[in-house]
XYZ file of C-alpha atoms in Angstrom:
731
model
C -0.264 5.581 -18.079
C -4.113 4.457 -17.366
C -5.726 1.683 -15.462
C -5.755 -1.755 -16.647
C -9.210 -2.010 -15.203
C -10.913 1.407 -16.734
C -12.391 -0.844 -19.500
C -14.293 -2.876 -16.778
C -15.977 0.194 -15.939
C -16.692 2.023 -18.893
C -20.282 1.790 -20.076
C -21.216 0.140 -23.502
C -24.237 1.547 -25.040
C -25.786 0.896 -28.467
C -25.803 4.472 -29.091
C -21.999 5.334 -29.041
C -19.037 2.776 -29.173
C -16.613 5.470 -27.522
C -14.263 5.629 -24.286
C -15.627 7.825 -21.596
C -13.558 10.421 -20.100
C -12.232 9.953 -16.787
C -11.837 13.175 -14.523
C -9.078 13.179 -11.912
C -7.670 15.461 -9.304
C -4.050 13.729 -9.533
C -2.477 17.208 -9.899
C -4.636 18.632 -7.084
C -7.068 20.034 -10.297
C -9.788 18.445 -12.230
C -8.433 17.049 -15.413
C -9.038 14.504 -18.161
C -6.796 11.484 -16.962
C -5.485 11.656 -20.786
C -4.220 15.156 -20.053
C -2.128 14.285 -17.146
C 1.710 14.064 -17.999
C 2.503 11.757 -15.582
C 1.878 7.782 -14.941
C -1.493 7.832 -13.287
C -4.129 4.947 -12.982
C -7.773 5.807 -12.070
C -10.140 2.622 -11.009
C -13.662 3.633 -10.568
C -16.146 2.571 -8.053
C -17.856 0.554 -10.104
C -15.159 -1.410 -10.926
C -14.331 -2.156 -7.439
C -17.965 -3.426 -7.137
C -17.627 -5.538 -9.843
C -14.603 -7.174 -9.203
C -15.225 -7.404 -5.503
C -12.303 -5.339 -4.863
C -12.407 -4.367 -0.996
C -8.780 -4.020 -0.201
C -5.252 -2.558 -1.701
C -4.134 -6.152 -1.511
C -6.888 -7.008 -4.165
C -6.192 -3.713 -6.340
C -2.594 -4.652 -7.083
C -3.597 -6.853 -9.973
C -5.674 -3.991 -11.603
C -2.775 -1.568 -11.234
C 0.243 -2.053 -13.155
C 3.560 -1.481 -11.351
C 2.171 -2.015 -7.935
C 2.876 -4.920 -5.520
C 1.314 -5.119 -2.162
C 2.455 -7.538 0.458
C 2.598 -7.964 4.233
C 4.664 -8.856 7.094
C 4.150 -8.301 10.874
C 1.089 -6.293 10.322
C 3.173 -3.842 8.060
C 1.826 -2.971 4.383
C 4.346 -3.446 2.062
C 3.387 -0.875 -1.046
C 5.747 -0.833 -3.835
C 5.685 1.128 -7.372
C 8.211 0.342 -9.934
C 10.475 -1.581 -7.144
C 10.471 1.269 -4.694
C 8.704 0.487 -1.076
C 9.082 -0.041 2.425
C 12.097 -2.284 3.240
C 11.721 -2.504 7.045
C 9.368 -4.454 9.304
C 9.394 -1.796 12.534
C 7.527 1.202 13.389
C 9.007 4.435 12.520
C 10.027 4.013 9.134
C 8.068 6.288 6.425
C 6.332 4.284 3.538
C 8.279 4.977 0.155
C 4.583 4.793 -1.306
C 2.192 7.650 0.413
C -1.432 6.545 0.896
C -3.843 9.492 0.921
C -7.659 9.598 1.883
C -8.987 12.920 0.224
C -5.676 13.928 0.135
C -4.849 13.558 3.642
C -1.864 11.237 4.284
C -2.196 8.026 6.244
C 1.444 8.602 7.654
C 2.487 4.740 8.930
C 2.641 1.733 7.018
C 0.895 -0.449 9.815
C -2.110 1.943 9.028
C -2.434 1.100 5.313
C -4.409 -1.797 5.279
C -7.270 0.324 3.850
C -10.857 -0.996 3.127
C -11.768 0.225 -0.289
C -15.546 1.409 0.625
C -17.688 3.842 -0.734
C -15.222 5.383 -3.085
C -15.725 7.708 -6.074
C -12.206 6.055 -7.443
C -8.752 5.192 -6.496
C -5.835 7.022 -8.217
C -2.472 5.739 -8.153
C 0.698 7.975 -9.255
C 3.782 6.470 -10.217
C 7.108 7.731 -9.421
C 8.018 10.740 -6.933
C 5.232 13.198 -6.099
C 6.632 15.721 -3.740
C 5.376 18.710 -5.635
C 1.985 17.626 -5.702
C 1.315 15.926 -2.206
C 2.262 17.176 1.061
C 3.919 14.141 2.179
C 7.177 12.706 0.860
C 6.812 10.186 -1.588
C 9.669 8.516 -3.317
C 8.052 5.673 -5.158
C 4.483 7.031 -5.634
C 1.113 7.812 -4.154
C -2.273 6.417 -3.680
C -5.084 8.404 -3.013
C -8.562 7.010 -2.284
C -11.111 9.682 -3.170
C -14.103 8.774 -1.223
C -17.739 9.405 -2.484
C -19.403 12.928 -1.630
C -22.880 14.089 -0.473
C -25.231 14.633 -3.444
C -27.624 17.330 -4.234
C -30.447 14.912 -4.669
C -31.609 12.340 -2.108
C -30.214 8.602 -2.764
C -28.133 5.722 -1.868
C -27.438 2.116 -2.172
C -27.044 -1.224 -0.262
C -24.810 -4.184 -1.337
C -24.948 -7.441 0.394
C -22.395 -10.289 -0.428
C -22.134 -13.959 0.318
C -20.478 -16.726 -0.818
C -17.301 -18.930 -0.511
C -16.220 -22.216 1.145
C -14.699 -19.742 3.703
C -18.259 -18.383 4.418
C -17.640 -14.971 3.378
C -20.341 -12.005 3.735
C -20.412 -8.447 3.778
C -22.493 -5.411 3.775
C -21.997 -1.758 1.971
C -24.396 0.782 2.003
C -24.643 4.427 1.791
C -27.201 7.313 2.455
C -26.842 10.666 0.556
C -28.764 14.009 0.005
C -29.620 17.499 1.279
C -30.227 18.111 4.544
C -31.150 21.773 4.415
C -31.040 24.109 1.233
C -27.581 24.778 1.844
C -26.130 21.654 4.105
C -25.552 18.176 2.401
C -24.825 14.780 4.029
C -23.676 11.332 3.325
C -23.243 8.559 5.662
C -21.685 4.901 4.563
C -21.034 1.740 6.538
C -18.979 -1.208 5.279
C -18.973 -4.721 7.072
C -16.754 -7.620 5.945
C -16.286 -10.932 7.300
C -14.895 -14.376 6.191
C -13.739 -17.556 8.011
C -10.200 -18.454 8.315
C -8.233 -19.930 5.084
C -6.217 -22.078 7.267
C -6.240 -23.640 10.749
C -4.101 -23.244 13.694
C -2.989 -26.753 14.551
C -2.487 -26.551 18.019
C -6.567 -25.521 18.799
C -8.005 -26.364 15.354
C -9.452 -22.898 15.233
C -9.494 -20.709 12.164
C -6.582 -18.267 11.196
C -6.437 -15.674 8.413
C -9.912 -14.829 9.104
C -11.145 -11.402 8.643
C -13.684 -9.332 10.615
C -13.821 -5.743 9.881
C -16.062 -2.825 10.004
C -15.988 0.648 9.052
C -18.154 4.068 8.670
C -17.618 7.190 7.062
C -19.898 10.264 7.297
C -19.612 13.658 5.492
C -21.144 17.076 6.193
C -20.897 19.743 3.397
C -21.734 23.112 3.974
C -22.269 25.526 0.905
C -22.093 29.067 2.089
C -22.557 31.075 -1.313
C -20.081 32.893 -3.253
C -17.776 30.085 -4.014
C -17.142 28.967 -0.188
C -17.585 25.337 0.664
C -16.581 23.235 3.936
C -16.410 19.833 3.834
C -16.443 17.895 7.540
C -15.322 14.181 7.033
C -15.013 11.396 10.040
C -14.246 7.871 9.485
C -13.926 4.995 11.799
C -12.541 1.468 11.151
C -12.009 -1.637 13.425
C -10.498 -4.880 12.866
C -10.488 -8.013 15.376
C -9.542 -11.479 13.774
C -6.372 -13.959 13.709
C -4.836 -12.619 10.492
C -1.254 -11.195 9.470
C 0.612 -13.525 11.367
C 3.342 -15.667 9.790
C 3.381 -19.195 8.505
C 6.375 -21.644 8.272
C 8.245 -21.817 5.098
C 11.243 -23.565 6.315
C 14.304 -23.388 8.512
C 17.100 -20.751 8.097
C 19.573 -23.441 7.417
C 20.020 -27.165 8.468
C 21.239 -28.425 11.591
C 24.170 -27.562 12.524
C 25.251 -24.700 12.957
C 21.942 -23.215 14.608
C 18.689 -25.212 14.927
C 15.571 -23.829 14.012
C 13.670 -23.062 17.202
C 10.853 -25.720 16.166
C 9.648 -29.347 16.709
C 11.532 -30.729 13.548
C 9.354 -33.458 12.199
C 6.180 -33.339 14.416
C 3.087 -33.038 12.790
C 2.060 -29.594 13.876
C 4.891 -28.049 11.773
C 3.170 -27.362 8.524
C 5.587 -25.985 5.877
C 4.335 -24.347 2.878
C 0.619 -24.469 4.325
C -2.031 -22.168 4.906
C -2.260 -23.950 8.302
C 0.016 -22.935 10.859
C 1.271 -23.791 14.488
C 1.869 -21.920 17.582
C 1.929 -21.840 21.267
C -1.253 -20.194 20.629
C -3.645 -18.954 18.218
C -2.331 -15.510 16.548
C -4.439 -12.473 17.269
C -4.841 -8.951 15.421
C -6.473 -5.913 16.603
C -6.470 -2.665 14.939
C -8.449 0.668 15.384
C -8.216 3.903 13.938
C -10.182 6.930 13.550
C -9.754 10.347 11.620
C -11.451 13.647 11.089
C -10.682 15.878 8.232
C -12.223 19.588 7.479
C -11.616 20.874 3.859
C -12.432 24.591 3.073
C -12.411 25.682 -0.359
C -12.751 29.225 -1.228
C -13.322 30.256 -4.810
C -11.833 33.881 -5.174
C -12.457 34.133 -9.194
C -12.921 32.084 -12.056
C -9.169 31.404 -12.222
C -8.373 31.226 -8.825
C -9.043 29.008 -5.547
C -7.771 28.600 -1.981
C -7.916 25.429 -0.141
C -7.305 24.460 3.293
C -7.056 20.568 4.460
C -6.967 19.892 8.031
C -6.396 16.391 9.322
C -6.169 14.286 12.594
C -5.758 10.692 12.828
C -5.503 8.199 15.474
C -4.117 4.534 15.139
C -3.536 1.666 17.304
C -2.771 -2.034 16.444
C -1.551 -5.043 18.452
C -0.355 -8.485 16.598
C 0.629 -11.452 18.773
C 2.130 -14.437 17.416
C 4.678 -17.379 17.797
C 7.813 -16.938 15.614
C 8.531 -20.708 15.465
C 5.423 -21.498 14.264
C 5.119 -24.691 15.906
C 2.807 -25.858 18.971
C 5.621 -26.956 20.922
C 6.677 -24.512 23.870
C 10.447 -24.241 23.380
C 11.173 -22.735 26.793
C 9.671 -20.786 29.720
C 10.961 -17.547 31.276
C 12.786 -17.501 33.696
C 15.247 -19.416 33.670
C 15.194 -20.609 29.813
C 14.842 -17.536 27.652
C 14.157 -19.449 24.418
C 10.527 -18.471 23.879
C 9.565 -16.930 20.556
C 5.990 -15.724 21.106
C 5.944 -11.893 20.218
C 3.512 -9.129 20.982
C 3.832 -6.018 18.684
C 1.913 -2.995 19.641
C 1.779 0.337 17.468
C 0.187 3.601 18.195
C 0.272 6.644 16.113
C -1.106 10.212 16.531
C -0.766 12.534 13.655
C -2.118 15.913 12.499
C -1.500 17.614 9.278
C -2.303 21.017 7.831
C -2.042 21.887 4.358
C -2.789 24.993 2.420
C -3.149 25.400 -1.315
C -3.353 28.174 -3.752
C -4.690 26.899 -7.259
C -4.703 28.679 -10.404
C -6.473 27.689 -13.216
C -5.883 30.360 -16.042
C -6.104 30.551 -19.738
C -2.449 29.426 -20.025
C -1.075 28.945 -16.663
C -2.275 26.084 -14.538
C -1.022 24.769 -11.111
C -0.790 24.804 -7.381
C 1.362 26.334 -4.588
C 1.081 24.866 -1.214
C 2.343 24.855 2.286
C 2.365 21.468 4.532
C 2.940 20.771 8.233
C 2.714 17.506 10.194
C 3.344 16.230 13.360
C 3.296 12.786 14.370
C 3.978 10.738 17.558
C 4.540 7.160 17.203
C 4.658 4.537 20.200
C 5.964 1.056 19.669
C 6.236 -1.848 21.874
C 7.937 -5.054 21.085
C 7.906 -8.241 23.623
C 9.501 -11.354 23.255
C 8.366 -14.049 26.146
C 6.398 -16.965 27.042
C 3.237 -15.030 27.523
C 3.749 -11.274 26.616
C 0.173 -10.641 26.753
C -0.400 -12.313 30.090
C 2.892 -11.590 31.731
C 4.513 -8.711 29.826
C 6.905 -8.054 32.336
C 8.520 -11.356 32.584
C 9.221 -11.345 28.591
C 12.796 -11.955 27.782
C 13.151 -8.999 25.640
C 11.241 -5.575 26.230
C 11.760 -2.694 23.503
C 9.422 0.252 24.271
C 10.172 3.205 22.128
C 8.871 6.408 20.737
C 9.726 8.645 17.777
C 8.310 12.165 17.422
C 8.238 13.870 14.088
C 7.681 17.566 12.999
C 7.834 18.223 9.259
C 6.871 21.009 7.150
C 7.091 21.496 3.414
C 6.722 24.230 0.819
C 5.857 22.844 -2.828
C 4.505 24.273 -6.085
C 3.900 22.727 -9.667
C 2.499 24.822 -12.510
C 2.170 24.180 -16.425
C 2.278 26.924 -18.797
C 0.750 26.543 -22.293
C 2.983 28.274 -24.778
C 0.973 27.409 -27.822
C -2.117 24.944 -28.294
C 0.802 22.458 -29.014
C 3.510 22.947 -26.455
C 3.655 23.397 -22.782
C 6.281 23.424 -20.164
C 5.712 22.360 -16.792
C 8.000 22.998 -13.484
C 7.800 22.310 -9.935
C 9.637 22.280 -6.716
C 9.672 21.309 -3.248
C 11.917 22.192 0.069
C 11.022 19.748 2.838
C 12.571 20.149 6.541
C 11.847 17.732 9.343
C 13.074 16.973 12.940
C 12.989 13.557 14.449
C 13.303 12.520 17.937
C 13.574 9.209 19.165
C 13.637 7.465 22.703
C 13.898 3.724 23.631
C 14.381 1.477 26.962
C 15.811 -1.503 25.530
C 15.646 -4.906 28.032
C 17.254 -8.226 27.590
C 17.675 -11.318 29.722
C 20.257 -13.567 29.248
C 20.183 -17.367 30.584
C 21.156 -16.619 34.123
C 19.129 -13.482 34.666
C 16.033 -13.897 36.853
C 14.462 -10.818 34.654
C 14.902 -8.703 31.562
C 17.283 -6.134 32.539
C 16.946 -2.369 31.149
C 19.558 -0.684 29.424
C 19.759 3.087 30.338
C 17.094 5.148 28.397
C 18.401 6.223 25.130
C 17.503 9.279 23.077
C 18.581 10.738 19.551
C 17.188 13.761 17.717
C 18.354 14.923 14.015
C 17.097 17.644 11.636
C 16.742 16.862 7.997
C 16.075 19.110 5.073
C 15.928 18.628 1.179
C 15.163 20.383 -2.149
C 13.727 18.564 -4.848
C 12.852 20.032 -8.611
C 10.677 18.768 -11.217
C 10.840 19.930 -15.104
C 8.844 18.739 -17.920
C 7.270 19.319 -21.365
C 3.828 18.347 -23.084
C 3.565 18.250 -26.905
C 0.004 17.918 -28.574
C 1.073 16.960 -32.106
C -2.677 15.942 -32.912
C -6.418 15.807 -31.464
C -6.093 13.149 -28.698
C -2.644 12.432 -28.677
C -0.074 14.024 -25.984
C 3.567 13.293 -25.769
C 5.554 14.444 -22.300
C 8.774 14.016 -20.573
C 9.599 14.779 -17.110
C 12.534 15.117 -14.655
C 11.876 14.924 -11.026
C 13.377 14.202 -7.986
C 12.137 12.934 -4.506
C 13.021 12.536 -1.032
C 11.964 10.434 2.139
C 13.143 11.659 5.482
C 15.887 9.979 7.433
C 14.632 8.122 10.692
C 15.188 5.471 12.989
C 14.178 1.982 13.522
C 12.093 1.475 16.703
C 13.283 -2.054 17.183
C 16.836 -1.407 17.540
C 18.882 -1.093 21.208
C 21.100 1.681 20.002
C 19.089 4.564 18.111
C 20.210 5.171 14.673
C 18.983 8.034 13.041
C 19.931 7.351 9.089
C 20.326 9.727 6.136
C 17.367 10.628 3.877
C 16.441 7.939 0.949
C 16.618 10.191 -2.484
C 15.655 9.429 -5.984
C 15.927 10.996 -9.373
C 13.554 9.810 -11.974
C 13.315 10.894 -15.644
C 10.122 9.743 -17.443
C 8.785 9.888 -21.042
C 5.143 8.963 -22.160
C 2.430 8.864 -24.887
C -1.131 9.231 -24.047
C -3.587 8.839 -26.965
C -7.101 8.762 -28.291
C -7.504 6.561 -31.361
C -10.111 5.129 -33.683
C -12.499 7.780 -33.289
C -11.921 7.354 -29.484
C -12.684 3.738 -29.366
C -9.094 3.044 -28.613
C -7.045 4.345 -25.624
C -3.248 3.781 -25.918
C -0.812 4.759 -23.362
C 2.861 4.284 -22.999
C 5.319 5.354 -20.346
C 9.238 4.684 -19.952
C 10.912 5.714 -16.946
C 14.687 5.498 -15.731
C 15.641 6.208 -11.923
C 18.281 6.038 -9.470
C 17.582 5.637 -5.637
C 20.521 6.409 -3.554
C 20.651 5.679 0.320
C 18.020 3.378 0.351
C 16.870 2.565 3.689
C 17.373 -1.163 4.626
C 16.927 -3.333 7.748
C 19.978 -5.220 7.747
C 20.539 -8.378 9.965
C 23.953 -9.197 11.038
C 25.604 -12.140 13.034
C 26.728 -11.824 16.595
C 28.472 -14.026 18.732
C 25.627 -14.278 21.715
C 22.391 -15.420 21.744
C 19.861 -14.933 19.692
C 23.245 -14.642 17.362
C 21.574 -11.854 15.426
C 20.977 -8.389 15.592
C 19.280 -5.792 13.187
C 20.019 -2.228 12.331
C 18.607 0.317 9.591
C 21.174 1.764 7.617
C 21.570 3.422 4.106
C 22.583 0.117 2.563
C 21.801 0.324 -1.186
C 21.771 2.341 -4.515
C 19.234 1.155 -6.809
C 19.240 1.601 -10.566
C 15.905 1.125 -12.409
C 14.286 1.435 -15.792
C 11.202 -0.023 -17.582
C 8.259 0.707 -19.828
C 4.756 0.443 -19.533
C 1.702 -0.023 -21.540
C -1.818 0.068 -21.056
C -4.902 -0.159 -23.743
C -8.490 -0.380 -23.538
C -10.495 -0.833 -26.807
C -14.065 -0.996 -27.698
C -14.034 -3.273 -30.374
C -18.135 -3.313 -31.050
C -21.079 -1.952 -28.990
C -21.005 -5.128 -26.801
C -17.325 -6.085 -26.803
C -14.613 -4.118 -25.006
C -11.132 -5.192 -23.868
C -8.180 -3.882 -22.007
C -4.512 -4.844 -21.820
C -1.687 -3.697 -19.576
C 1.818 -4.651 -19.426
C 5.101 -3.806 -17.631
C 8.599 -4.638 -18.279
C 11.235 -3.780 -15.664
C 14.989 -4.043 -15.200
C 15.555 -2.889 -11.689
C 18.697 -3.944 -10.011
C 21.037 -3.100 -7.200
C 24.094 -0.858 -8.267
C 25.747 -0.939 -4.954
C 24.768 -3.448 -1.917
C 26.898 -5.277 0.510
C 25.313 -7.251 3.533
C 25.594 -10.524 5.373
C 22.728 -12.865 4.190
C 21.592 -14.234 7.704
C 20.527 -17.768 6.226
C 24.180 -18.440 5.161
C 25.539 -21.126 7.698
C 29.007 -20.632 7.083
C 28.562 -17.028 9.083
C 28.166 -19.558 12.074
C 30.863 -21.987 11.088
C 34.756 -21.721 11.869
C 35.981 -18.131 10.935
C 32.549 -17.078 10.144
C 32.719 -14.047 12.133
C 35.715 -12.685 9.822
C 33.523 -13.444 6.287
C 33.153 -10.471 4.251
C 29.774 -9.252 3.474
C 28.085 -10.508 0.055
C 27.970 -8.347 -3.014
C 24.386 -8.068 -4.144
C 24.985 -5.861 -7.178
C 22.917 -7.118 -9.812
C 20.174 -8.395 -7.578
C 16.685 -7.384 -7.467
C 14.762 -5.397 -5.103
C 12.005 -6.981 -3.031
C 8.549 -7.041 -4.246
C 9.732 -6.532 -8.079
C 8.961 -8.834 -11.033
C 10.577 -8.200 -13.987
C 7.411 -8.270 -15.963
C 3.617 -8.459 -15.495
C 0.510 -8.574 -17.678
C -3.225 -8.211 -17.142
C -5.810 -8.921 -19.740
C -9.701 -8.494 -19.503
C -12.597 -8.632 -21.595
C -16.350 -8.079 -21.272
C -19.219 -8.815 -23.576
C -22.606 -7.346 -22.793
C -26.055 -8.501 -23.820
C -28.739 -6.138 -23.667
C -32.100 -8.033 -22.762
C -35.571 -7.312 -24.475
C -36.833 -6.311 -20.860
C -34.449 -3.526 -20.720
C -32.036 -5.483 -18.614
C -28.788 -6.639 -19.374
C -25.933 -9.347 -18.594
C -22.181 -8.454 -18.947
C -19.662 -11.480 -18.813
C -16.094 -10.211 -17.567
C -13.088 -12.195 -17.830
C -9.606 -11.461 -16.314
C -6.095 -12.618 -16.357
C -3.201 -11.473 -14.349
C 0.604 -12.739 -14.645
C 3.543 -11.843 -12.900
C 7.416 -13.023 -13.307
C 9.264 -14.417 -10.211
C 9.602 -12.027 -7.169
C 11.915 -12.065 -4.227
C 11.022 -10.819 -0.885
C 14.687 -10.103 0.479
C 17.352 -8.234 -1.536
C 19.457 -11.864 -1.396
C 17.256 -13.202 -3.868
C 17.494 -16.669 -2.582
C 15.246 -19.368 -3.963
C 13.634 -19.834 -0.529
C 12.684 -16.259 -0.016
C 11.105 -15.796 -3.397
C 7.668 -16.602 -5.184
C 7.709 -18.287 -8.659
C 5.856 -16.619 -11.414
C 2.079 -16.954 -11.358
C -1.186 -16.587 -13.138
C -4.602 -15.535 -11.394
C -7.538 -15.861 -13.231
C -10.890 -13.956 -12.219
C -14.246 -13.870 -13.518
C -17.751 -12.140 -12.886
C -21.248 -12.184 -14.435
C -23.205 -9.064 -13.995
C -26.851 -8.849 -13.984
C -28.352 -5.263 -14.292
C -32.077 -4.797 -14.048
C -34.145 -2.409 -16.165
C -33.478 1.056 -15.119
C -30.438 0.108 -13.493
C -31.602 -0.024 -9.900
C -30.946 -3.747 -9.177
C -27.759 -5.736 -9.756
C -26.829 -9.342 -9.057
C -23.082 -10.095 -9.510
C -21.695 -13.518 -9.631
C -17.790 -13.316 -8.791
C -15.037 -15.137 -8.597
C -11.265 -14.644 -7.921
C -8.162 -16.917 -8.311
C -10.385 -19.537 -9.730
C -7.625 -22.071 -10.006
C -6.610 -21.680 -6.486
C -2.969 -20.757 -6.645
C -0.952 -20.512 -3.194
C 0.864 -17.317 -3.685
C 3.322 -15.937 -1.215
C 2.581 -12.208 -0.650
C 5.582 -11.621 1.912
C 8.663 -13.576 3.596
C 10.366 -12.654 6.670
C 13.400 -14.163 7.922
C 12.852 -14.382 11.687
C 16.127 -14.652 13.305
C 14.578 -14.923 16.886
C 13.342 -18.530 16.037
C 15.860 -19.212 13.189
C 12.956 -19.871 10.714
C 11.949 -18.731 7.416
C 8.376 -17.401 7.498
C 5.743 -15.950 5.329
C 2.130 -14.977 4.250
C -0.380 -15.643 1.413
C -2.407 -14.121 -0.993
C -6.197 -15.486 -0.262
C -6.989 -18.812 -1.935
C -10.045 -19.298 -4.646
C -12.983 -17.090 -3.530
C -16.191 -16.709 -5.182
C -19.775 -15.599 -4.331
C -22.718 -13.140 -5.112
C -23.496 -9.543 -4.326
C -26.945 -8.116 -4.618
C -27.016 -4.387 -4.810
C -29.902 -1.838 -4.958
C -29.734 1.738 -5.708
C -32.399 4.178 -4.867
């Protein structure tokens, strides 16, 4: 499948009303997007700029099958109903994020800023035979803009909105010597808060992000190329904290630890209370070396070496009221939380790429080592007095993983090709934690003995497929593939529990076509899959305070099937349209669990109640249908300049944020309206873009979490209506 947003980026000219060919590297070699026999979307840098898309959260309404939410500063990327179902460190995302092919391993680090990119590629379905890291749901690859042979660059400045947003994106690129090219880019983005902290009156859900990236490319001749890349990003604001949705259940049996009825409690509001204003800080830097050696016209070798460090810290109050619920000691009822994550990762990938007359593909070896540190504190003042917290959970997880994978296509004839791939994965995971908790009579939190757990995992995943080209511009394909996500442990548990791997079997068939003299693109994909041993955080009732405990388990089996349609059409030299729609039927085939918001668990006989049967429920972040429509009309001006007006409508069916599909933990179906008016000066160097997003100012929940510590239901929201103007200049 191709991108819903492609028509927004394809040029309209008076000379040729046909769609432009898009070149991608989704299968680790350059191909036309229409020749890739899998469901892949490509969104260009021009569309990202025109639509003011600067984050993956914004991107989800331009890429079919993708949803993006967050809770507790963990990115929740889902593709076709497969994604991360935990809010603790240590669990791999089911959708992998890559920057130029190098993985960003932890979900907490997946809040990527989209700046100075050539394109974004989103692959749907398991991708273990193409990418180094495991990915059961899919993979998103950010392809950065590379150094150019000629000197040039750009600067884009944005300002607007009642939230006083402003930003800067700029890049400079060109030759440094005859054999050395360079590029440097900077990104800054700021907006005031979308809401207020009711206790202090200060902004929350604001944004303050800065990032930079640099490339040095050495061309040694004889087909040898070395690209050295470095990037740095920092965020320091008051975002990613939760808002009050409602109490877990009415009083009794257990009251929500909030000041019920007080004016500082703001249900379903962009404002939020708390003992203090929430804060979020993150910092990451990465270095990548990509060596490419072209050994012949048909063969090449690539080495991809990456090192990345990431640290973040979120502080918030679970009860989201301004009333202090208790001090510690002696009353350990405080619900303020500090969560800090540190991650160091190193990966090495070696690729052999063959591009012959009939045989095309890749064989590769991959290694990853990762060290994750997690610290969770619950207490009255976890920042100023961490040692006096009532719950202290320091934990580490070390990962050593390697894999061999291959994927080749052989053209039996010009009409028919076969495709085969395989992956062998092996991992070792070692966890240590040192849990401490206080009861009401303890003067301080008492540590359990240090606990350590270790386990080895391995998996073999095949892929088989066929491609048929019955006519020019038409390809039919069918594939069978399997995927694997390593077993792991939840770094928030008292007793380490290394669970089994999560696996998927996926069958997909599709059509890719150019029609009407290449003025119409029509793509259809249909899939059916089964996920087994899906990894879920399960909350269950206990008899002692805080009356809940969490455990990571292989809790569910999921059956999914669906159809995806994308089309782009240049109706005239000046008018073009695109449409994308998805229809999914993704349900649990087996899932037994206790619902933490069921008050009967805490009434008479509650401890003996059997778990609920969730068979037939939807997974999290999975609407049954989505639809996106966009249209652009361009007016050429006599001066050589042009105006282009684009309108976009994005609709989604109801979706849920817990597996129990309760109304209070779901989001009703919604429709978002975006628009922009782009002025391009004669020669194309100067642009002025007036843009607006969520024009009807819908209030959309992007994630919901049942915070059992405070016995409240909390959530996060998508941005409100935003608008502004971006002035750009290329040179």
